[in-house]
Amino acid sequence: DAGVIQSPRHEVTEMGQEVTLRCKPISGHNSLFWYRQTMMRGLELLIYFNNNVPIDDSGMPEDRFSAKMPNASFSTLKIQPSEPRDSAVYFCASGTRGVYEQYFGPGTRLTVT
Amino acid sequence: AQTVTQSQPEMSVQEAETVTLSCTYDTSESDYYLFWYKQPPSRQMILVIRQEAYKQQNATENRFSVNFQKAAKSFSLKISDSQLGDAAMYFCAWRDDKIIFGKGTRLHILP
């Protein structure tokens, strides 16, 4: 099993640009989670999906953030326009409700200058 | 609201010794799961151990074990025979439908 795949691993962009982060969950998992990790705020849940449907997006910080899951094997997190305070490591994780633990991808380190 | 508290931002232990990381949580639920995750410098989040709230027996995974006190809402992690590779940030987490993470404890292993 390849595990959760995220791309890109590193992203450096200028303020105001659109950023798209991608995630491929583990095959067979029906839950997908997007997290943001910073030194100040720790690990924050942004949004999660069950069976491709967004269940809770209360952690999405602003309307500049949006997430989609068009099918069971792909999800995106988009920031438009990006700001320097969005700089963080963004993790995607997947799991199954029956098992409950989540498996994390390697993360995307985003730097907005 | 559910919360997870790790009161020790940093800890150090001598190699080969035993260390215990503390975690408390607050929930009104009776059925839930608790986890410890490890995040080494590579930043990969790795599941260390899982505990189901309905089980009285404490979970064990090799050198890692937990002390689960449901009434006290306490879930500590014990690492025996500490190794240099155990140096990492450790996160305690609680899950009902979504996972709530603590702020983490950074563990240093002294050679």
mmCIF file with all atom_site columns, C-alpha atoms in Angstrom:
data_model
loop_
_atom_site.group_PDB
_atom_site.id
_atom_site.type_symbol
_atom_site.label_atom_id
_atom_site.label_alt_id
_atom_site.label_comp_id
_atom_site.label_asym_id
_atom_site.label_entity_id
_atom_site.label_seq_id
_atom_site.pdbx_PDB_ins_code
_atom_site.Cartn_x
_atom_site.Cartn_y
_atom_site.Cartn_z
_atom_site.occupancy
_atom_site.B_iso_or_equiv
_atom_site.pdbx_formal_charge
_atom_site.auth_seq_id
_atom_site.auth_comp_id
_atom_site.auth_asym_id
_atom_site.auth_atom_id
_atom_site.pdbx_PDB_model_num
ATOM 1   C CA . ASP A 1 1   ? 0.000   0.000  0.000  1.00 0.00 ? 1   ASP A CA 1
ATOM 2   C CA . ALA A 1 2   ? 1.409   3.384  -1.012 1.00 0.00 ? 2   ALA A CA 1
ATOM 3   C CA . GLY A 1 3   ? -0.147  5.224  1.899  1.00 0.00 ? 3   GLY A CA 1
ATOM 4   C CA . VAL A 1 4   ? -1.684  8.678  1.652  1.00 0.00 ? 4   VAL A CA 1
ATOM 5   C CA . ILE A 1 5   ? -0.087  10.654 -1.154 1.00 0.00 ? 5   ILE A CA 1
ATOM 6   C CA . GLN A 1 6   ? 0.182   14.432 -1.098 1.00 0.00 ? 6   GLN A CA 1
ATOM 7   C CA . SER A 1 7   ? 1.511   16.798 -3.694 1.00 0.00 ? 7   SER A CA 1
ATOM 8   C CA . PRO A 1 8   ? 3.437   18.952 -3.895 1.00 0.00 ? 8   PRO A CA 1
ATOM 9   C CA . ARG A 1 9   ? 5.714   18.293 -0.909 1.00 0.00 ? 9   ARG A CA 1
ATOM 10  C CA . HIS A 1 10  ? 6.886   21.897 -0.899 1.00 0.00 ? 10  HIS A CA 1
ATOM 11  C CA . GLU A 1 11  ? 5.250   24.976 -2.330 1.00 0.00 ? 11  GLU A CA 1
ATOM 12  C CA . VAL A 1 12  ? 6.596   28.500 -2.346 1.00 0.00 ? 12  VAL A CA 1
ATOM 13  C CA . THR A 1 13  ? 4.362   31.181 -3.742 1.00 0.00 ? 13  THR A CA 1
ATOM 14  C CA . GLU A 1 14  ? 3.802   34.898 -3.623 1.00 0.00 ? 14  GLU A CA 1
ATOM 15  C CA . MET A 1 15  ? 1.025   36.596 -1.746 1.00 0.00 ? 15  MET A CA 1
ATOM 16  C CA . GLY A 1 16  ? -2.124  36.827 -3.808 1.00 0.00 ? 16  GLY A CA 1
ATOM 17  C CA . GLN A 1 17  ? -1.478  33.716 -5.870 1.00 0.00 ? 17  GLN A CA 1
ATOM 18  C CA . GLU A 1 18  ? -3.763  30.702 -5.931 1.00 0.00 ? 18  GLU A CA 1
ATOM 19  C CA . VAL A 1 19  ? -2.448  27.553 -4.277 1.00 0.00 ? 19  VAL A CA 1
ATOM 20  C CA . THR A 1 20  ? -3.837  24.059 -4.797 1.00 0.00 ? 20  THR A CA 1
ATOM 21  C CA . LEU A 1 21  ? -2.812  21.157 -2.599 1.00 0.00 ? 21  LEU A CA 1
ATOM 22  C CA . ARG A 1 22  ? -3.639  17.610 -3.632 1.00 0.00 ? 22  ARG A CA 1
ATOM 23  C CA . CYS A 1 23  ? -4.300  14.401 -1.773 1.00 0.00 ? 23  CYS A CA 1
ATOM 24  C CA . LYS A 1 24  ? -4.853  10.788 -2.736 1.00 0.00 ? 24  LYS A CA 1
ATOM 25  C CA . PRO A 1 25  ? -6.210  8.753  0.196  1.00 0.00 ? 25  PRO A CA 1
ATOM 26  C CA . ILE A 1 26  ? -5.515  5.116  0.853  1.00 0.00 ? 26  ILE A CA 1
ATOM 27  C CA . SER A 1 27  ? -7.667  2.912  -1.347 1.00 0.00 ? 27  SER A CA 1
ATOM 28  C CA . GLY A 1 28  ? -10.759 1.706  0.490  1.00 0.00 ? 28  GLY A CA 1
ATOM 29  C CA . HIS A 1 29  ? -10.772 4.489  3.050  1.00 0.00 ? 29  HIS A CA 1
ATOM 30  C CA . ASN A 1 30  ? -14.031 6.446  3.136  1.00 0.00 ? 30  ASN A CA 1
ATOM 31  C CA . SER A 1 31  ? -13.021 9.373  5.356  1.00 0.00 ? 31  SER A CA 1
ATOM 32  C CA . LEU A 1 32  ? -10.612 12.142 4.419  1.00 0.00 ? 32  LEU A CA 1
ATOM 33  C CA . PHE A 1 33  ? -9.291  14.936 6.605  1.00 0.00 ? 33  PHE A CA 1
ATOM 34  C CA . TRP A 1 34  ? -7.343  18.133 5.924  1.00 0.00 ? 34  TRP A CA 1
ATOM 35  C CA . TYR A 1 35  ? -5.204  19.576 8.735  1.00 0.00 ? 35  TYR A CA 1
ATOM 36  C CA . ARG A 1 36  ? -2.973  22.604 9.104  1.00 0.00 ? 36  ARG A CA 1
ATOM 37  C CA . GLN A 1 37  ? 0.007   22.621 11.454 1.00 0.00 ? 37  GLN A CA 1
ATOM 38  C CA . THR A 1 38  ? 1.796   25.715 12.716 1.00 0.00 ? 38  THR A CA 1
ATOM 39  C CA . MET A 1 39  ? 4.034   26.361 15.696 1.00 0.00 ? 39  MET A CA 1
ATOM 40  C CA . MET A 1 40  ? 1.570   28.803 17.184 1.00 0.00 ? 40  MET A CA 1
ATOM 41  C CA . ARG A 1 41  ? -1.687  26.918 16.731 1.00 0.00 ? 41  ARG A CA 1
ATOM 42  C CA . GLY A 1 42  ? -0.555  23.300 16.589 1.00 0.00 ? 42  GLY A CA 1
ATOM 43  C CA . LEU A 1 43  ? -2.523  20.807 14.523 1.00 0.00 ? 43  LEU A CA 1
ATOM 44  C CA . GLU A 1 44  ? -5.899  22.126 13.387 1.00 0.00 ? 44  GLU A CA 1
ATOM 45  C CA . LEU A 1 45  ? -8.608  20.198 11.578 1.00 0.00 ? 45  LEU A CA 1
ATOM 46  C CA . LEU A 1 46  ? -9.782  22.257 8.612  1.00 0.00 ? 46  LEU A CA 1
ATOM 47  C CA . ILE A 1 47  ? -12.400 20.011 7.025  1.00 0.00 ? 47  ILE A CA 1
ATOM 48  C CA . TYR A 1 48  ? -13.328 16.380 6.711  1.00 0.00 ? 48  TYR A CA 1
ATOM 49  C CA . PHE A 1 49  ? -15.279 14.256 4.265  1.00 0.00 ? 49  PHE A CA 1
ATOM 50  C CA . ASN A 1 50  ? -17.162 10.995 4.653  1.00 0.00 ? 50  ASN A CA 1
ATOM 51  C CA . ASN A 1 51  ? -17.912 9.153  1.413  1.00 0.00 ? 51  ASN A CA 1
ATOM 52  C CA . ASN A 1 52  ? -16.801 12.230 -0.563 1.00 0.00 ? 52  ASN A CA 1
ATOM 53  C CA . VAL A 1 53  ? -19.307 14.489 1.213  1.00 0.00 ? 53  VAL A CA 1
ATOM 54  C CA . PRO A 1 54  ? -18.051 17.386 3.369  1.00 0.00 ? 54  PRO A CA 1
ATOM 55  C CA . ILE A 1 55  ? -19.230 16.786 6.913  1.00 0.00 ? 55  ILE A CA 1
ATOM 56  C CA . ASP A 1 56  ? -17.617 19.528 8.950  1.00 0.00 ? 56  ASP A CA 1
ATOM 57  C CA . ASP A 1 57  ? -15.844 22.561 7.509  1.00 0.00 ? 57  ASP A CA 1
ATOM 58  C CA . SER A 1 58  ? -15.996 24.650 10.666 1.00 0.00 ? 58  SER A CA 1
ATOM 59  C CA . GLY A 1 59  ? -12.203 24.666 10.848 1.00 0.00 ? 59  GLY A CA 1
ATOM 60  C CA . MET A 1 60  ? -11.759 26.362 7.489  1.00 0.00 ? 60  MET A CA 1
ATOM 61  C CA . PRO A 1 61  ? -10.343 29.737 8.498  1.00 0.00 ? 61  PRO A CA 1
ATOM 62  C CA . GLU A 1 62  ? -11.800 31.953 5.800  1.00 0.00 ? 62  GLU A CA 1
ATOM 63  C CA . ASP A 1 63  ? -13.655 31.957 2.515  1.00 0.00 ? 63  ASP A CA 1
ATOM 64  C CA . ARG A 1 64  ? -10.283 32.030 0.822  1.00 0.00 ? 64  ARG A CA 1
ATOM 65  C CA . PHE A 1 65  ? -10.020 28.337 1.672  1.00 0.00 ? 65  PHE A CA 1
ATOM 66  C CA . SER A 1 66  ? -12.034 25.723 -0.176 1.00 0.00 ? 66  SER A CA 1
ATOM 67  C CA . ALA A 1 67  ? -11.851 21.946 -0.409 1.00 0.00 ? 67  ALA A CA 1
ATOM 68  C CA . LYS A 1 68  ? -13.326 19.417 -2.787 1.00 0.00 ? 68  LYS A CA 1
ATOM 69  C CA . MET A 1 69  ? -13.477 15.680 -3.068 1.00 0.00 ? 69  MET A CA 1
ATOM 70  C CA . PRO A 1 70  ? -14.806 14.833 -6.535 1.00 0.00 ? 70  PRO A CA 1
ATOM 71  C CA . ASN A 1 71  ? -14.273 11.101 -6.075 1.00 0.00 ? 71  ASN A CA 1
ATOM 72  C CA . ALA A 1 72  ? -13.080 8.567  -3.527 1.00 0.00 ? 72  ALA A CA 1
ATOM 73  C CA . SER A 1 73  ? -9.470  8.757  -4.654 1.00 0.00 ? 73  SER A CA 1
ATOM 74  C CA . PHE A 1 74  ? -8.785  12.473 -4.870 1.00 0.00 ? 74  PHE A CA 1
ATOM 75  C CA . SER A 1 75  ? -9.188  15.675 -2.890 1.00 0.00 ? 75  SER A CA 1
ATOM 76  C CA . THR A 1 76  ? -7.941  19.228 -3.218 1.00 0.00 ? 76  THR A CA 1
ATOM 77  C CA . LEU A 1 77  ? -7.479  22.107 -0.808 1.00 0.00 ? 77  LEU A CA 1
ATOM 78  C CA . LYS A 1 78  ? -7.355  25.481 -2.504 1.00 0.00 ? 78  LYS A CA 1
ATOM 79  C CA . ILE A 1 79  ? -6.329  28.855 -1.120 1.00 0.00 ? 79  ILE A CA 1
ATOM 80  C CA . GLN A 1 80  ? -7.224  31.876 -3.217 1.00 0.00 ? 80  GLN A CA 1
ATOM 81  C CA . PRO A 1 81  ? -5.762  34.412 -2.742 1.00 0.00 ? 81  PRO A CA 1
ATOM 82  C CA . SER A 1 82  ? -2.930  33.196 -0.518 1.00 0.00 ? 82  SER A CA 1
ATOM 83  C CA . GLU A 1 83  ? -1.474  35.304 2.293  1.00 0.00 ? 83  GLU A CA 1
ATOM 84  C CA . PRO A 1 84  ? 1.775   35.023 4.284  1.00 0.00 ? 84  PRO A CA 1
ATOM 85  C CA . ARG A 1 85  ? -0.149  33.879 7.369  1.00 0.00 ? 85  ARG A CA 1
ATOM 86  C CA . ASP A 1 86  ? -1.245  30.795 5.441  1.00 0.00 ? 86  ASP A CA 1
ATOM 87  C CA . SER A 1 87  ? 2.330   29.513 5.611  1.00 0.00 ? 87  SER A CA 1
ATOM 88  C CA . ALA A 1 88  ? 2.156   26.152 7.372  1.00 0.00 ? 88  ALA A CA 1
ATOM 89  C CA . VAL A 1 89  ? 2.380   22.425 6.847  1.00 0.00 ? 89  VAL A CA 1
ATOM 90  C CA . TYR A 1 90  ? -0.842  21.017 5.465  1.00 0.00 ? 90  TYR A CA 1
ATOM 91  C CA . PHE A 1 91  ? -1.616  17.378 6.109  1.00 0.00 ? 91  PHE A CA 1
ATOM 92  C CA . CYS A 1 92  ? -4.131  15.099 4.506  1.00 0.00 ? 92  CYS A CA 1
ATOM 93  C CA . ALA A 1 93  ? -5.243  11.982 6.367  1.00 0.00 ? 93  ALA A CA 1
ATOM 94  C CA . SER A 1 94  ? -7.600  9.149  5.538  1.00 0.00 ? 94  SER A CA 1
ATOM 95  C CA . GLY A 1 95  ? -9.354  6.468  7.501  1.00 0.00 ? 95  GLY A CA 1
ATOM 96  C CA . THR A 1 96  ? -12.391 4.281  7.814  1.00 0.00 ? 96  THR A CA 1
ATOM 97  C CA . ARG A 1 97  ? -15.114 5.001  10.311 1.00 0.00 ? 97  ARG A CA 1
ATOM 98  C CA . GLY A 1 98  ? -15.149 1.425  11.530 1.00 0.00 ? 98  GLY A CA 1
ATOM 99  C CA . VAL A 1 99  ? -11.486 1.457  12.469 1.00 0.00 ? 99  VAL A CA 1
ATOM 100 C CA . TYR A 1 100 ? -11.225 5.081  13.582 1.00 0.00 ? 100 TYR A CA 1
ATOM 101 C CA . GLU A 1 101 ? -7.508  5.700  13.367 1.00 0.00 ? 101 GLU A CA 1
ATOM 102 C CA . GLN A 1 102 ? -6.282  8.024  10.654 1.00 0.00 ? 102 GLN A CA 1
ATOM 103 C CA . TYR A 1 103 ? -3.299  7.600  8.404  1.00 0.00 ? 103 TYR A CA 1
ATOM 104 C CA . PHE A 1 104 ? -1.455  10.753 7.507  1.00 0.00 ? 104 PHE A CA 1
ATOM 105 C CA . GLY A 1 105 ? 0.281   11.788 4.335  1.00 0.00 ? 105 GLY A CA 1
ATOM 106 C CA . PRO A 1 106 ? 3.767   13.318 4.412  1.00 0.00 ? 106 PRO A CA 1
ATOM 107 C CA . GLY A 1 107 ? 2.376   16.861 4.368  1.00 0.00 ? 107 GLY A CA 1
ATOM 108 C CA . THR A 1 108 ? 2.867   19.869 2.110  1.00 0.00 ? 108 THR A CA 1
ATOM 109 C CA . ARG A 1 109 ? 5.019   22.676 3.427  1.00 0.00 ? 109 ARG A CA 1
ATOM 110 C CA . LEU A 1 110 ? 3.536   25.918 2.103  1.00 0.00 ? 110 LEU A CA 1
ATOM 111 C CA . THR A 1 111 ? 5.459   29.173 2.202  1.00 0.00 ? 111 THR A CA 1
ATOM 112 C CA . VAL A 1 112 ? 3.728   32.351 1.088  1.00 0.00 ? 112 VAL A CA 1
ATOM 113 C CA . THR A 1 113 ? 6.041   35.329 0.668  1.00 0.00 ? 113 THR A CA 1
ATOM 114 C CA . ALA B 2 1   ? -16.677 20.968 23.682 1.00 0.00 ? 1   ALA B CA 1
ATOM 115 C CA . GLN B 2 2   ? -14.189 18.162 23.560 1.00 0.00 ? 2   GLN B CA 1
ATOM 116 C CA . THR B 2 3   ? -10.646 19.124 24.523 1.00 0.00 ? 3   THR B CA 1
ATOM 117 C CA . VAL B 2 4   ? -7.355  17.303 24.836 1.00 0.00 ? 4   VAL B CA 1
ATOM 118 C CA . THR B 2 5   ? -4.666  18.653 27.162 1.00 0.00 ? 5   THR B CA 1
ATOM 119 C CA . GLN B 2 6   ? -1.002  17.754 27.232 1.00 0.00 ? 6   GLN B CA 1
ATOM 120 C CA . SER B 2 7   ? 0.497   19.611 30.163 1.00 0.00 ? 7   SER B CA 1
ATOM 121 C CA . GLN B 2 8   ? 4.152   18.873 29.379 1.00 0.00 ? 8   GLN B CA 1
ATOM 122 C CA . PRO B 2 9   ? 5.424   20.883 26.396 1.00 0.00 ? 9   PRO B CA 1
ATOM 123 C CA . GLU B 2 10  ? 8.846   19.205 26.605 1.00 0.00 ? 10  GLU B CA 1
ATOM 124 C CA . MET B 2 11  ? 10.420  16.254 28.369 1.00 0.00 ? 11  MET B CA 1
ATOM 125 C CA . SER B 2 12  ? 13.803  14.589 28.433 1.00 0.00 ? 12  SER B CA 1
ATOM 126 C CA . VAL B 2 13  ? 14.782  11.042 29.302 1.00 0.00 ? 13  VAL B CA 1
ATOM 127 C CA . GLN B 2 14  ? 18.035  9.149  29.416 1.00 0.00 ? 14  GLN B CA 1
ATOM 128 C CA . GLU B 2 15  ? 18.461  6.476  26.781 1.00 0.00 ? 15  GLU B CA 1
ATOM 129 C CA . ALA B 2 16  ? 17.248  3.056  28.027 1.00 0.00 ? 16  ALA B CA 1
ATOM 130 C CA . GLU B 2 17  ? 15.151  4.658  30.772 1.00 0.00 ? 17  GLU B CA 1
ATOM 131 C CA . THR B 2 18  ? 11.364  4.837  31.013 1.00 0.00 ? 18  THR B CA 1
ATOM 132 C CA . VAL B 2 19  ? 9.322   7.974  30.463 1.00 0.00 ? 19  VAL B CA 1
ATOM 133 C CA . THR B 2 20  ? 5.616   8.754  30.829 1.00 0.00 ? 20  THR B CA 1
ATOM 134 C CA . LEU B 2 21  ? 3.814   11.417 28.833 1.00 0.00 ? 21  LEU B CA 1
ATOM 135 C CA . SER B 2 22  ? 0.598   12.803 30.287 1.00 0.00 ? 22  SER B CA 1
ATOM 136 C CA . CYS B 2 23  ? -2.710  13.495 28.593 1.00 0.00 ? 23  CYS B CA 1
ATOM 137 C CA . THR B 2 24  ? -6.135  14.440 29.847 1.00 0.00 ? 24  THR B CA 1
ATOM 138 C CA . TYR B 2 25  ? -9.289  14.966 27.874 1.00 0.00 ? 25  TYR B CA 1
ATOM 139 C CA . ASP B 2 26  ? -12.777 16.234 28.396 1.00 0.00 ? 26  ASP B CA 1
ATOM 140 C CA . THR B 2 27  ? -15.852 14.678 26.841 1.00 0.00 ? 27  THR B CA 1
ATOM 141 C CA . SER B 2 28  ? -19.381 13.722 27.746 1.00 0.00 ? 28  SER B CA 1
ATOM 142 C CA . GLU B 2 29  ? -19.318 10.787 25.356 1.00 0.00 ? 29  GLU B CA 1
ATOM 143 C CA . SER B 2 30  ? -19.055 7.239  26.673 1.00 0.00 ? 30  SER B CA 1
ATOM 144 C CA . ASP B 2 31  ? -17.819 5.495  23.545 1.00 0.00 ? 31  ASP B CA 1
ATOM 145 C CA . TYR B 2 32  ? -14.749 6.900  21.821 1.00 0.00 ? 32  TYR B CA 1
ATOM 146 C CA . TYR B 2 33  ? -11.188 6.178  20.815 1.00 0.00 ? 33  TYR B CA 1
ATOM 147 C CA . LEU B 2 34  ? -7.920  7.573  22.082 1.00 0.00 ? 34  LEU B CA 1
ATOM 148 C CA . PHE B 2 35  ? -4.618  7.643  20.235 1.00 0.00 ? 35  PHE B CA 1
ATOM 149 C CA . TRP B 2 36  ? -1.003  8.592  20.579 1.00 0.00 ? 36  TRP B CA 1
ATOM 150 C CA . TYR B 2 37  ? 0.727   9.805  17.441 1.00 0.00 ? 37  TYR B CA 1
ATOM 151 C CA . LYS B 2 38  ? 4.436   10.402 16.993 1.00 0.00 ? 38  LYS B CA 1
ATOM 152 C CA . GLN B 2 39  ? 5.875   13.101 14.743 1.00 0.00 ? 39  GLN B CA 1
ATOM 153 C CA . PRO B 2 40  ? 9.646   12.803 14.222 1.00 0.00 ? 40  PRO B CA 1
ATOM 154 C CA . PRO B 2 41  ? 11.714  15.532 12.529 1.00 0.00 ? 41  PRO B CA 1
ATOM 155 C CA . SER B 2 42  ? 10.649  14.123 9.167  1.00 0.00 ? 42  SER B CA 1
ATOM 156 C CA . ARG B 2 43  ? 7.199   15.537 10.183 1.00 0.00 ? 43  ARG B CA 1
ATOM 157 C CA . GLN B 2 44  ? 5.422   12.313 9.214  1.00 0.00 ? 44  GLN B CA 1
ATOM 158 C CA . MET B 2 45  ? 2.568   11.596 11.647 1.00 0.00 ? 45  MET B CA 1
ATOM 159 C CA . ILE B 2 46  ? 2.842   7.997  12.833 1.00 0.00 ? 46  ILE B CA 1
ATOM 160 C CA . LEU B 2 47  ? 0.223   6.174  14.877 1.00 0.00 ? 47  LEU B CA 1
ATOM 161 C CA . VAL B 2 48  ? 1.852   4.732  17.989 1.00 0.00 ? 48  VAL B CA 1
ATOM 162 C CA . ILE B 2 49  ? -1.035  3.170  19.896 1.00 0.00 ? 49  ILE B CA 1
ATOM 163 C CA . ARG B 2 50  ? -4.821  3.101  20.083 1.00 0.00 ? 50  ARG B CA 1
ATOM 164 C CA . GLN B 2 51  ? -7.229  2.563  22.972 1.00 0.00 ? 51  GLN B CA 1
ATOM 165 C CA . GLU B 2 52  ? -10.959 1.892  22.756 1.00 0.00 ? 52  GLU B CA 1
ATOM 166 C CA . ALA B 2 53  ? -12.837 3.523  25.611 1.00 0.00 ? 53  ALA B CA 1
ATOM 167 C CA . TYR B 2 54  ? -15.029 0.485  26.200 1.00 0.00 ? 54  TYR B CA 1
ATOM 168 C CA . LYS B 2 55  ? -12.002 -1.697 26.890 1.00 0.00 ? 55  LYS B CA 1
ATOM 169 C CA . GLN B 2 56  ? -10.695 -1.750 30.430 1.00 0.00 ? 56  GLN B CA 1
ATOM 170 C CA . GLN B 2 57  ? -7.433  -3.400 29.458 1.00 0.00 ? 57  GLN B CA 1
ATOM 171 C CA . ASN B 2 58  ? -4.635  -0.974 28.684 1.00 0.00 ? 58  ASN B CA 1
ATOM 172 C CA . ALA B 2 59  ? -3.256  -1.159 25.153 1.00 0.00 ? 59  ALA B CA 1
ATOM 173 C CA . THR B 2 60  ? 0.348   -2.231 24.600 1.00 0.00 ? 60  THR B CA 1
ATOM 174 C CA . GLU B 2 61  ? 2.565   -2.106 21.506 1.00 0.00 ? 61  GLU B CA 1
ATOM 175 C CA . ASN B 2 62  ? 6.057   -3.438 22.167 1.00 0.00 ? 62  ASN B CA 1
ATOM 176 C CA . ARG B 2 63  ? 7.830   -0.789 24.284 1.00 0.00 ? 63  ARG B CA 1
ATOM 177 C CA . PHE B 2 64  ? 4.798   1.511  24.268 1.00 0.00 ? 64  PHE B CA 1
ATOM 178 C CA . SER B 2 65  ? 1.916   1.149  26.687 1.00 0.00 ? 65  SER B CA 1
ATOM 179 C CA . VAL B 2 66  ? -0.865  3.344  27.994 1.00 0.00 ? 66  VAL B CA 1
ATOM 180 C CA . ASN B 2 67  ? -2.463  3.940  31.364 1.00 0.00 ? 67  ASN B CA 1
ATOM 181 C CA . PHE B 2 68  ? -6.106  4.604  30.576 1.00 0.00 ? 68  PHE B CA 1
ATOM 182 C CA . GLN B 2 69  ? -8.191  5.929  33.458 1.00 0.00 ? 69  GLN B CA 1
ATOM 183 C CA . LYS B 2 70  ? -11.659 6.512  32.021 1.00 0.00 ? 70  LYS B CA 1
ATOM 184 C CA . ALA B 2 71  ? -13.232 8.012  35.121 1.00 0.00 ? 71  ALA B CA 1
ATOM 185 C CA . ALA B 2 72  ? -10.359 10.452 35.499 1.00 0.00 ? 72  ALA B CA 1
ATOM 186 C CA . LYS B 2 73  ? -10.297 11.072 31.711 1.00 0.00 ? 73  LYS B CA 1
ATOM 187 C CA . SER B 2 74  ? -6.593  10.403 31.694 1.00 0.00 ? 74  SER B CA 1
ATOM 188 C CA . PHE B 2 75  ? -4.588  8.662  28.973 1.00 0.00 ? 75  PHE B CA 1
ATOM 189 C CA . SER B 2 76  ? -0.829  8.587  29.556 1.00 0.00 ? 76  SER B CA 1
ATOM 190 C CA . LEU B 2 77  ? 1.807   6.990  27.347 1.00 0.00 ? 77  LEU B CA 1
ATOM 191 C CA . LYS B 2 78  ? 4.697   5.035  28.810 1.00 0.00 ? 78  LYS B CA 1
ATOM 192 C CA . ILE B 2 79  ? 7.797   4.411  26.733 1.00 0.00 ? 79  ILE B CA 1
ATOM 193 C CA . SER B 2 80  ? 10.091  1.732  28.135 1.00 0.00 ? 80  SER B CA 1
ATOM 194 C CA . ASP B 2 81  ? 13.751  1.274  27.249 1.00 0.00 ? 81  ASP B CA 1
ATOM 195 C CA . SER B 2 82  ? 13.852  4.646  25.469 1.00 0.00 ? 82  SER B CA 1
ATOM 196 C CA . GLN B 2 83  ? 15.810  4.731  22.241 1.00 0.00 ? 83  GLN B CA 1
ATOM 197 C CA . LEU B 2 84  ? 17.313  7.612  20.299 1.00 0.00 ? 84  LEU B CA 1
ATOM 198 C CA . GLY B 2 85  ? 14.761  7.013  17.564 1.00 0.00 ? 85  GLY B CA 1
ATOM 199 C CA . ASP B 2 86  ? 11.969  7.794  20.013 1.00 0.00 ? 86  ASP B CA 1
ATOM 200 C CA . ALA B 2 87  ? 12.902  11.475 19.950 1.00 0.00 ? 87  ALA B CA 1
ATOM 201 C CA . ALA B 2 88  ? 9.902   13.231 18.457 1.00 0.00 ? 88  ALA B CA 1
ATOM 202 C CA . MET B 2 89  ? 6.802   15.285 19.148 1.00 0.00 ? 89  MET B CA 1
ATOM 203 C CA . TYR B 2 90  ? 4.061   13.130 20.649 1.00 0.00 ? 90  TYR B CA 1
ATOM 204 C CA . PHE B 2 91  ? 0.405   14.007 20.221 1.00 0.00 ? 91  PHE B CA 1
ATOM 205 C CA . CYS B 2 92  ? -2.449  12.653 22.251 1.00 0.00 ? 92  CYS B CA 1
ATOM 206 C CA . ALA B 2 93  ? -5.751  12.523 20.364 1.00 0.00 ? 93  ALA B CA 1
ATOM 207 C CA . TRP B 2 94  ? -9.403  11.792 21.043 1.00 0.00 ? 94  TRP B CA 1
ATOM 208 C CA . ARG B 2 95  ? -11.897 10.697 18.440 1.00 0.00 ? 95  ARG B CA 1
ATOM 209 C CA . ASP B 2 96  ? -15.614 10.388 18.174 1.00 0.00 ? 96  ASP B CA 1
ATOM 210 C CA . ASP B 2 97  ? -16.449 11.377 14.603 1.00 0.00 ? 97  ASP B CA 1
ATOM 211 C CA . LYS B 2 98  ? -13.443 13.615 14.127 1.00 0.00 ? 98  LYS B CA 1
ATOM 212 C CA . ILE B 2 99  ? -10.090 13.657 15.879 1.00 0.00 ? 99  ILE B CA 1
ATOM 213 C CA . ILE B 2 100 ? -9.146  16.323 18.415 1.00 0.00 ? 100 ILE B CA 1
ATOM 214 C CA . PHE B 2 101 ? -5.397  16.625 19.005 1.00 0.00 ? 101 PHE B CA 1
ATOM 215 C CA . GLY B 2 102 ? -3.505  17.966 21.980 1.00 0.00 ? 102 GLY B CA 1
ATOM 216 C CA . LYS B 2 103 ? -0.754  20.549 21.550 1.00 0.00 ? 103 LYS B CA 1
ATOM 217 C CA . GLY B 2 104 ? 1.957   17.910 21.785 1.00 0.00 ? 104 GLY B CA 1
ATOM 218 C CA . THR B 2 105 ? 4.913   17.019 23.991 1.00 0.00 ? 105 THR B CA 1
ATOM 219 C CA . ARG B 2 106 ? 8.419   17.199 22.561 1.00 0.00 ? 106 ARG B CA 1
ATOM 220 C CA . LEU B 2 107 ? 10.480  14.279 23.825 1.00 0.00 ? 107 LEU B CA 1
ATOM 221 C CA . HIS B 2 108 ? 14.272  14.460 23.913 1.00 0.00 ? 108 HIS B CA 1
ATOM 222 C CA . ILE B 2 109 ? 16.368  11.322 24.366 1.00 0.00 ? 109 ILE B CA 1
ATOM 223 C CA . LEU B 2 110 ? 19.687  11.903 26.093 1.00 0.00 ? 110 LEU B CA 1
ATOM 224 C CA . PRO B 2 111 ? 22.494  9.534  25.050 1.00 0.00 ? 111 PRO B CA 1
#
